[in-house]
């Protein structure tokens, strides 16, 4: 088959980094040879896809895209024939706070315009194509919604729909299925199958169920190098999980008749729920059902409407939280949105240290003891010995999985009593997930854990209670 893009001796190094992110990449991407790009966190997958999309430029070697007139080396041409779906693109969009609707953002896919400049007066043909793309992912109901009111999963649906609508020559999917519920994963698989005869699809995935059947080719990244076979370099033996936590005791959270409104739209309806010591919850439900809003409410980042009450008893205080300050110190939230909106360009160590007061940014000098505690937390999340390098690196140069592990370490600073985890395994490779589950197992003996997850395999053994959200209403399963 004719080539779509050619990479020759390609290398890339972020400024001030001692180690190259990519080195000596040679790859001829042939038309119709759909490929899964596999590798652990920090191996260079997102960087390589960013170069292939024309968003980054190699420091050595070359990349060219094959056009009607032959090889094209301009990144502008690269952007014109590719579409990229990635966590970084989603995070950048959320940080910019574009004031547009889902439909405006979807229409921007036709010319890859910034979302804030989506065509204000599209023609009927473009509107029909946009609606067809939305129908393929069962998200027509989202078309009139502003981006600010979308959940993380709904934002991911938007970027998947943009890729489908664009029908690029080269479709690049960086962990595109993370954050999608079961229904939308199935729909996206079906849409990709229809797109496959027209586009060459390259996707990265940490999960076996994240690779469509038509994607038969494999490439493996490790240490910034590309391999055609995995060898035995990718996975260490996974530690084993322990037993479930202790029995229930003191009531920690109690919600009575709780409604929550966001942008004047009711998101949570009449929630009556309580959680006690020793109970570790999983909250499931489809995209947009209100799961993340519930966690933000528990963390003090959303407020209940008049007539509803939310109370939180904190074990480390031996009493109920008095005010948002105490609540936010005692109940820590880790989520895609928190990660996306953390806009300061800090080092990994500075990010984790900011967890002592839950600040966004650095506002004081930290003691040697505090910095040592932060380094110990980082090392626990990077047992492969890369913790010191990660601590020195800018968080803007880390992979999504590496950044997620730093946010998890940040949440533990200051010894909170309750950990609220919104899709905590997003971006984590299989080995990192296994190690994370063992770490959570140990934490569950001294702290309550409430987590949101679409994946059954992301539910650790110590989780002993489960509830489901649907249309903003919460129902206990067990």
Coordinates of C-alpha atoms in Angstrom, one line a residue:
X1 CA 0.0 0.0 0.0
X2 CA 1.2 3.6 -0.6
X3 CA 2.6 5.4 2.4
X4 CA 0.7 8.0 4.3
X5 CA 3.6 9.3 6.4
X6 CA 7.3 8.5 6.7
X7 CA 9.4 9.0 9.8
X8 CA 13.2 8.7 9.5
X9 CA 15.7 8.6 12.4
X10 CA 13.3 10.9 14.2
X11 CA 14.3 12.2 17.6
X12 CA 12.8 14.7 20.1
X13 CA 13.9 16.2 23.3
X14 CA 12.0 18.7 25.5
X15 CA 14.0 21.8 26.4
X16 CA 16.1 21.3 29.6
X17 CA 15.4 17.6 29.7
X18 CA 18.5 15.4 29.9
X19 CA 16.9 12.4 28.4
X20 CA 15.4 12.4 24.9
X21 CA 11.6 11.7 24.7
X22 CA 12.1 9.9 21.3
X23 CA 15.1 8.6 19.6
X24 CA 15.9 6.9 16.2
X25 CA 12.2 6.4 15.2
X26 CA 11.9 4.8 11.8
X27 CA 8.4 4.1 10.6
X28 CA 6.7 4.0 7.2
X29 CA 2.9 4.3 7.9
X30 CA 1.1 2.6 5.0
X31 CA -2.4 3.5 3.9
X32 CA -5.0 1.2 5.5
X33 CA -2.6 -0.5 7.9
X34 CA -4.3 0.5 11.1
X35 CA -1.9 0.2 14.1
X36 CA -2.0 0.1 17.9
X37 CA 0.8 1.9 19.6
X38 CA 1.6 0.2 22.9
X39 CA 3.9 1.2 25.7
X40 CA 4.0 2.1 29.4
X41 CA 3.5 5.6 30.9
X42 CA 6.2 8.0 29.8
X43 CA 7.4 5.9 26.9
X44 CA 6.8 8.7 24.3
X45 CA 3.4 7.7 22.8
X46 CA 1.7 11.1 23.2
X47 CA 4.8 12.9 22.0
X48 CA 5.1 10.7 18.9
X49 CA 1.4 11.2 18.0
X50 CA 1.8 14.9 18.6
X51 CA 4.7 15.0 16.0
X52 CA 2.6 12.9 13.6
X53 CA -0.2 15.4 13.9
X54 CA 2.1 18.3 13.1
X55 CA 1.8 19.9 16.6
X56 CA 5.4 19.2 17.5
X57 CA 8.5 19.3 15.4
X58 CA 11.3 16.7 15.6
X59 CA 14.6 17.8 17.0
X60 CA 16.5 15.4 14.7
X61 CA 15.6 13.2 11.8
X62 CA 12.5 14.0 9.7
X63 CA 8.8 13.4 9.2
X64 CA 6.9 13.9 5.9
X65 CA 3.3 13.3 5.0
X66 CA 2.6 12.0 1.5
X67 CA 0.3 14.3 -0.5
X68 CA -1.0 14.3 -4.1
X69 CA 2.3 16.0 -5.2
X70 CA 4.6 13.8 -3.2
X71 CA 6.2 14.2 0.2
X72 CA 5.2 17.3 2.2
X73 CA 7.3 18.4 5.2
X74 CA 5.4 21.4 6.4
X75 CA 3.6 20.8 9.8
X76 CA 0.8 22.9 8.4
X77 CA 0.2 20.3 5.8
X78 CA 0.5 17.6 8.5
X79 CA -2.3 19.3 10.5
X80 CA -4.5 19.5 7.4
X81 CA -4.5 15.7 6.8
X82 CA -4.6 14.5 10.4
X83 CA -7.0 14.5 13.3
X84 CA -5.8 14.0 16.9
X85 CA -7.9 13.0 19.9
X86 CA -5.9 13.2 23.1
X87 CA -6.1 14.0 26.9
X88 CA -3.7 16.9 26.4
X89 CA -6.0 18.5 23.7
X90 CA -9.0 18.1 26.0
X91 CA -7.2 19.6 29.0
X92 CA -6.0 22.6 26.9
X93 CA -9.5 23.2 25.7
X94 CA -10.9 23.2 29.2
X95 CA -8.2 25.5 30.5
X96 CA -9.0 28.1 27.8
X97 CA -12.6 28.2 28.8
X98 CA -14.1 28.6 25.4
X99 CA -17.6 30.1 25.4
X100 CA -19.2 28.0 22.7
X101 CA -21.7 25.1 22.4
X102 CA -21.0 21.5 21.6
X103 CA -22.2 22.1 18.0
X104 CA -19.9 25.2 17.6
X105 CA -17.0 23.1 18.7
X106 CA -18.0 20.2 16.5
X107 CA -18.3 22.4 13.4
X108 CA -14.8 23.7 14.0
X109 CA -13.5 20.3 12.9
X110 CA -14.1 21.1 9.2
X111 CA -11.1 23.5 9.1
X112 CA -9.5 22.6 12.4
X113 CA -10.3 26.1 13.7
X114 CA -9.8 27.0 17.3
X115 CA -13.0 26.2 19.1
X116 CA -13.7 29.9 20.0
X117 CA -13.8 30.7 16.3
X118 CA -16.1 27.9 15.1
X119 CA -17.9 29.0 11.9
X120 CA -20.8 31.2 13.1
X121 CA -22.9 30.7 10.0
X122 CA -22.3 27.1 8.7
X123 CA -24.0 26.0 5.5
X124 CA -26.8 23.3 5.6
X125 CA -24.5 20.6 4.3
X126 CA -22.0 21.1 7.2
X127 CA -24.8 21.2 9.7
X128 CA -26.2 17.9 8.4
X129 CA -22.8 16.2 8.5
X130 CA -22.3 17.5 12.1
X131 CA -25.7 16.1 13.1
X132 CA -24.9 12.8 11.5
X133 CA -21.6 12.5 13.4
X134 CA -23.5 13.3 16.6
X135 CA -26.1 10.7 15.9
X136 CA -23.4 8.1 15.3
X137 CA -22.3 8.6 18.9
X138 CA -25.8 9.2 20.3
X139 CA -25.0 12.7 21.5
X140 CA -27.5 14.8 19.6
X141 CA -28.9 15.9 23.0
X142 CA -25.5 17.6 23.7
X143 CA -25.4 19.8 20.6
X144 CA -26.9 22.9 22.3
X145 CA -25.0 22.5 25.6
X146 CA -22.1 24.9 26.4
X147 CA -18.7 23.3 26.8
X148 CA -18.6 24.6 30.4
X149 CA -21.5 22.3 31.4
X150 CA -20.1 19.1 29.8
X151 CA -18.7 16.3 31.9
X152 CA -15.2 14.9 31.2
X153 CA -16.8 11.9 29.4
X154 CA -19.0 14.2 27.3
X155 CA -15.9 16.3 26.4
X156 CA -14.2 13.1 25.2
X157 CA -17.3 12.3 23.1
X158 CA -16.9 15.8 21.5
X159 CA -13.4 15.2 20.4
X160 CA -14.2 11.7 19.1
X161 CA -17.1 13.2 17.1
X162 CA -14.7 15.9 15.7
X163 CA -12.4 13.1 14.4
X164 CA -15.2 11.2 12.8
X165 CA -16.6 14.4 11.2
X166 CA -13.3 15.4 9.8
X167 CA -12.6 12.1 8.1
X168 CA -8.8 12.7 8.0
X169 CA -6.2 10.8 6.0
X170 CA -4.5 9.9 9.2
X171 CA -6.6 9.6 12.4
X172 CA -4.5 9.7 15.6
X173 CA -6.2 8.5 18.8
X174 CA -4.3 8.9 22.1
X175 CA -6.1 7.0 24.8
X176 CA -9.3 8.2 23.1
X177 CA -11.6 5.7 24.8
X178 CA -10.6 6.6 28.4
X179 CA -13.6 8.3 30.0
X180 CA -16.2 6.8 27.7
X181 CA -19.0 4.7 29.2
X182 CA -19.7 1.3 27.7
X183 CA -22.4 2.5 25.3
X184 CA -20.3 5.2 23.8
X185 CA -17.2 2.9 23.5
X186 CA -19.3 0.5 21.4
X187 CA -20.7 3.4 19.3
X188 CA -17.2 4.8 18.8
X189 CA -15.9 1.4 17.7
X190 CA -18.7 1.2 15.2
X191 CA -18.0 4.7 13.9
X192 CA -14.2 3.9 13.6
X193 CA -15.0 0.7 11.6
X194 CA -16.9 2.9 9.1
X195 CA -14.1 5.4 9.0
X196 CA -11.3 2.8 8.6
X197 CA -11.7 2.3 4.8
X198 CA -11.1 6.1 4.3
X199 CA -8.6 6.9 7.1
X200 CA -5.5 5.2 8.4
X201 CA -6.0 4.9 12.2
X202 CA -3.1 4.9 14.7
X203 CA -4.2 4.6 18.3
X204 CA -2.5 4.2 21.7
X205 CA -4.1 2.2 24.4
X206 CA -3.3 0.9 27.9
X207 CA -6.1 -1.7 27.7
X208 CA -6.7 -4.8 25.7
X209 CA -10.3 -3.8 25.1
X210 CA -9.2 -0.5 23.7
X211 CA -8.0 -1.9 20.4
X212 CA -10.6 -2.5 17.7
X213 CA -10.5 -5.8 15.7
X214 CA -9.6 -4.0 12.4
X215 CA -6.5 -2.6 14.1
X216 CA -4.2 -5.6 13.3
X217 CA -0.8 -4.1 13.3
X218 CA 1.2 -3.4 16.5
X219 CA 4.1 -1.1 17.3
X220 CA 5.8 -0.9 20.8
X221 CA 7.4 2.1 22.4
X222 CA 9.8 1.8 25.3
X223 CA 12.3 4.5 26.5
X224 CA 11.5 6.6 23.4
X225 CA 12.4 3.8 21.0
X226 CA 10.0 2.1 18.6
X227 CA 9.9 -1.8 18.3
X228 CA 8.0 -4.1 16.1
X229 CA 7.9 -6.8 18.8
X230 CA 7.3 -6.3 22.6
X231 CA 10.1 -8.6 23.8
X232 CA 10.1 -8.9 27.6
X233 CA 10.8 -5.3 28.4
X234 CA 7.4 -3.9 29.1
X235 CA 6.0 -5.5 32.2
X236 CA 7.2 -6.4 35.7
X237 CA 5.3 -8.8 37.9
X238 CA 2.2 -7.1 39.3
X239 CA 2.0 -7.0 43.1
X240 CA -1.1 -8.7 44.5
X241 CA -4.0 -7.0 46.3
X242 CA -4.9 -7.8 49.9
X243 CA -8.3 -8.3 51.6
X244 CA -11.2 -6.0 52.0
X245 CA -11.2 -3.3 54.7
X246 CA -12.8 -3.1 58.1
X247 CA -16.5 -3.1 58.9
X248 CA -18.7 0.0 58.9
X249 CA -18.8 2.4 61.8
X250 CA -19.2 6.2 62.2
X251 CA -21.2 8.0 59.5
X252 CA -18.8 10.2 57.5
X253 CA -20.9 11.7 54.7
X254 CA -24.7 12.2 55.0
X255 CA -26.7 13.8 52.2
X256 CA -30.4 14.6 52.6
X257 CA -32.7 15.9 49.9
X258 CA -29.7 17.3 47.9
X259 CA -30.2 19.0 44.6
X260 CA -27.3 20.6 42.7
X261 CA -27.6 23.2 39.9
X262 CA -24.8 24.1 37.5
X263 CA -25.3 27.0 35.0
X264 CA -29.0 27.0 36.1
X265 CA -29.4 23.4 35.0
X266 CA -30.3 20.8 37.6
X267 CA -27.6 18.1 37.6
X268 CA -28.4 16.2 40.8
X269 CA -31.9 15.4 42.0
X270 CA -33.0 14.6 45.5
X271 CA -30.0 12.7 46.7
X272 CA -30.4 10.8 50.0
X273 CA -27.2 8.9 50.8
X274 CA -24.8 8.2 53.6
X275 CA -21.4 6.6 53.8
X276 CA -19.8 5.2 57.0
X277 CA -16.3 4.4 58.1
X278 CA -15.0 1.1 56.6
X279 CA -17.3 1.5 53.6
X280 CA -15.4 2.1 50.3
X281 CA -17.7 3.0 47.4
X282 CA -17.7 2.7 43.7
X283 CA -20.1 5.1 41.9
X284 CA -20.9 3.9 38.3
X285 CA -23.2 5.3 35.6
X286 CA -23.1 6.6 32.0
X287 CA -21.4 9.8 30.8
X288 CA -23.2 12.9 32.0
X289 CA -25.2 11.2 34.7
X290 CA -23.8 13.3 37.5
X291 CA -21.0 11.1 39.0
X292 CA -18.3 13.8 38.9
X293 CA -20.7 16.4 40.2
X294 CA -21.4 14.2 43.2
X295 CA -17.7 13.9 44.0
X296 CA -17.2 17.6 43.7
X297 CA -20.1 18.1 46.1
X298 CA -18.5 15.8 48.6
X299 CA -15.2 17.7 48.2
X300 CA -16.8 21.1 48.7
X301 CA -16.4 22.3 45.1
X302 CA -20.2 22.3 44.5
X303 CA -23.0 23.4 46.8
X304 CA -26.4 21.9 47.5
X305 CA -29.4 24.0 46.6
X306 CA -31.6 25.4 49.4
X307 CA -33.5 22.7 51.3
X308 CA -30.7 20.1 51.1
X309 CA -28.0 19.3 53.6
X310 CA -24.5 17.8 53.3
X311 CA -22.6 16.9 56.4
X312 CA -19.1 15.4 56.7
X313 CA -17.5 13.9 59.9
X314 CA -13.7 13.8 59.7
X315 CA -11.9 11.1 61.7
X316 CA -8.7 13.1 62.1
X317 CA -10.6 15.9 63.7
X318 CA -13.0 13.7 65.7
X319 CA -15.9 15.9 64.6
X320 CA -17.8 17.3 61.7
X321 CA -16.1 19.7 59.3
X322 CA -16.7 23.3 60.1
X323 CA -16.7 25.2 56.8
X324 CA -15.2 24.5 53.4
X325 CA -11.6 25.0 54.5
X326 CA -11.8 22.0 56.9
X327 CA -13.8 19.9 54.4
X328 CA -11.3 20.5 51.6
X329 CA -8.4 19.6 53.9
X330 CA -10.0 16.4 55.0
X331 CA -11.6 15.2 51.8
X332 CA -9.3 15.3 48.7
X333 CA -10.5 15.0 45.1
X334 CA -8.4 13.7 42.2
X335 CA -10.1 14.1 38.8
X336 CA -9.5 14.8 35.1
X337 CA -11.0 18.2 35.6
X338 CA -8.7 19.1 38.5
X339 CA -5.8 17.9 36.3
X340 CA -7.0 19.9 33.3
X341 CA -7.5 23.2 35.1
X342 CA -4.2 23.1 37.0
X343 CA -2.7 25.7 34.7
X344 CA 0.5 26.6 36.5
X345 CA 3.8 25.4 35.0
X346 CA 5.4 23.8 38.1
X347 CA 7.9 21.0 38.6
X348 CA 6.5 17.7 39.7
X349 CA 7.8 18.3 43.3
X350 CA 6.2 21.7 43.4
X351 CA 2.8 20.2 42.2
X352 CA 2.8 17.6 45.0
X353 CA 3.9 20.2 47.6
X354 CA 0.9 22.4 46.7
X355 CA -1.2 19.6 48.1
X356 CA -0.4 20.6 51.7
X357 CA -2.8 23.5 51.6
X358 CA -4.6 22.4 48.4
X359 CA -3.5 25.5 46.6
X360 CA -3.4 26.0 42.8
X361 CA 0.2 27.2 42.5
X362 CA 3.0 27.8 45.0
X363 CA 2.6 30.6 47.6
X364 CA 5.2 29.8 50.2
X365 CA 8.5 28.1 50.8
X366 CA 8.2 24.5 51.9
X367 CA 10.4 23.1 54.7
X368 CA 12.9 20.4 54.1
X369 CA 10.7 17.9 55.9
X370 CA 7.7 18.8 53.7
X371 CA 9.7 18.4 50.6
X372 CA 11.0 15.1 51.8
X373 CA 7.5 13.9 52.5
X374 CA 6.5 15.0 49.0
X375 CA 9.4 13.1 47.5
X376 CA 8.5 10.0 49.4
X377 CA 5.0 10.2 48.0
X378 CA 6.3 10.6 44.5
X379 CA 8.7 7.6 44.9
X380 CA 5.7 5.4 46.0
X381 CA 4.0 6.3 42.7
X382 CA 7.1 5.8 40.6
X383 CA 8.7 2.6 42.0
X384 CA 10.7 2.1 38.8
X385 CA 13.2 4.7 40.0
X386 CA 12.1 7.6 37.8
X387 CA 10.7 9.6 40.7
X388 CA 13.6 12.0 41.0
X389 CA 13.6 12.9 37.3
X390 CA 9.8 13.3 37.4
X391 CA 10.1 15.6 40.5
X392 CA 12.5 17.9 38.6
X393 CA 10.5 17.9 35.3
X394 CA 8.0 20.5 34.3
X395 CA 4.5 19.0 34.6
X396 CA 3.7 20.4 31.1
X397 CA 6.3 17.9 29.7
X398 CA 4.9 14.8 31.4
X399 CA 2.6 12.2 29.9
X400 CA -1.0 12.1 31.1
X401 CA -0.3 8.9 33.1
X402 CA 2.7 10.5 34.8
X403 CA 0.7 13.6 35.6
X404 CA -2.2 11.6 37.0
X405 CA 0.2 9.8 39.4
X406 CA 1.6 13.2 40.6
X407 CA -2.0 14.4 41.3
X408 CA -2.6 11.3 43.3
X409 CA 0.5 11.9 45.3
X410 CA -0.6 15.6 45.8
X411 CA -3.9 14.5 47.2
X412 CA -2.2 12.6 50.1
X413 CA -0.3 15.6 51.4
X414 CA -1.6 16.8 54.7
X415 CA -2.9 13.4 55.8
X416 CA -6.6 13.6 54.6
X417 CA -9.3 11.3 56.0
X418 CA -11.2 10.7 52.8
X419 CA -10.0 10.2 49.2
X420 CA -12.4 11.0 46.3
X421 CA -11.2 9.5 43.0
X422 CA -12.9 10.3 39.7
X423 CA -11.7 7.8 37.1
X424 CA -8.3 7.5 38.9
X425 CA -6.9 5.0 36.4
X426 CA -7.3 7.2 33.4
X427 CA -3.9 7.3 31.6
X428 CA -2.3 4.6 33.8
X429 CA -0.8 1.6 32.1
X430 CA -1.5 -2.0 33.3
X431 CA 1.6 -2.2 35.6
X432 CA 0.8 1.3 37.1
X433 CA -2.8 0.3 37.7
X434 CA -1.7 -2.9 39.5
X435 CA 0.7 -1.0 41.7
X436 CA -1.9 1.7 42.4
X437 CA -4.5 -0.8 43.5
X438 CA -2.1 -2.3 46.1
X439 CA -1.3 1.3 47.3
X440 CA -5.0 2.0 47.6
X441 CA -5.5 -1.3 49.5
X442 CA -3.0 -0.1 52.1
X443 CA -4.7 3.4 52.3
X444 CA -8.1 1.8 52.7
X445 CA -7.1 0.6 56.2
X446 CA -6.9 4.1 57.5
X447 CA -8.9 6.2 55.1
X448 CA -12.3 6.1 53.3
X449 CA -12.1 5.8 49.5
X450 CA -15.0 6.8 47.2
X451 CA -14.3 6.3 43.5
X452 CA -16.0 6.7 40.1
X453 CA -15.1 4.3 37.4
X454 CA -16.6 3.0 34.1
X455 CA -14.4 -0.1 34.2
X456 CA -15.1 -3.2 36.3
X457 CA -11.4 -4.1 36.3
X458 CA -10.7 -0.7 37.9
X459 CA -12.7 -1.7 41.0
X460 CA -10.2 -2.9 43.6
X461 CA -11.1 -5.8 45.9
X462 CA -11.5 -3.7 49.0
X463 CA -14.5 -1.8 47.4
X464 CA -17.4 -3.1 49.4
X465 CA -20.3 -0.8 48.5
X466 CA -21.6 0.4 45.1
X467 CA -24.1 2.9 43.9
X468 CA -25.2 3.9 40.4
X469 CA -26.0 7.4 39.0
X470 CA -28.5 7.9 36.2
X471 CA -29.9 11.2 35.1
X472 CA -28.7 12.8 38.3
X473 CA -30.3 10.3 40.6
X474 CA -28.4 8.0 42.9
X475 CA -29.4 4.4 43.7
X476 CA -27.5 2.0 46.0
X477 CA -26.7 -1.3 44.4
X478 CA -25.0 -3.1 47.4

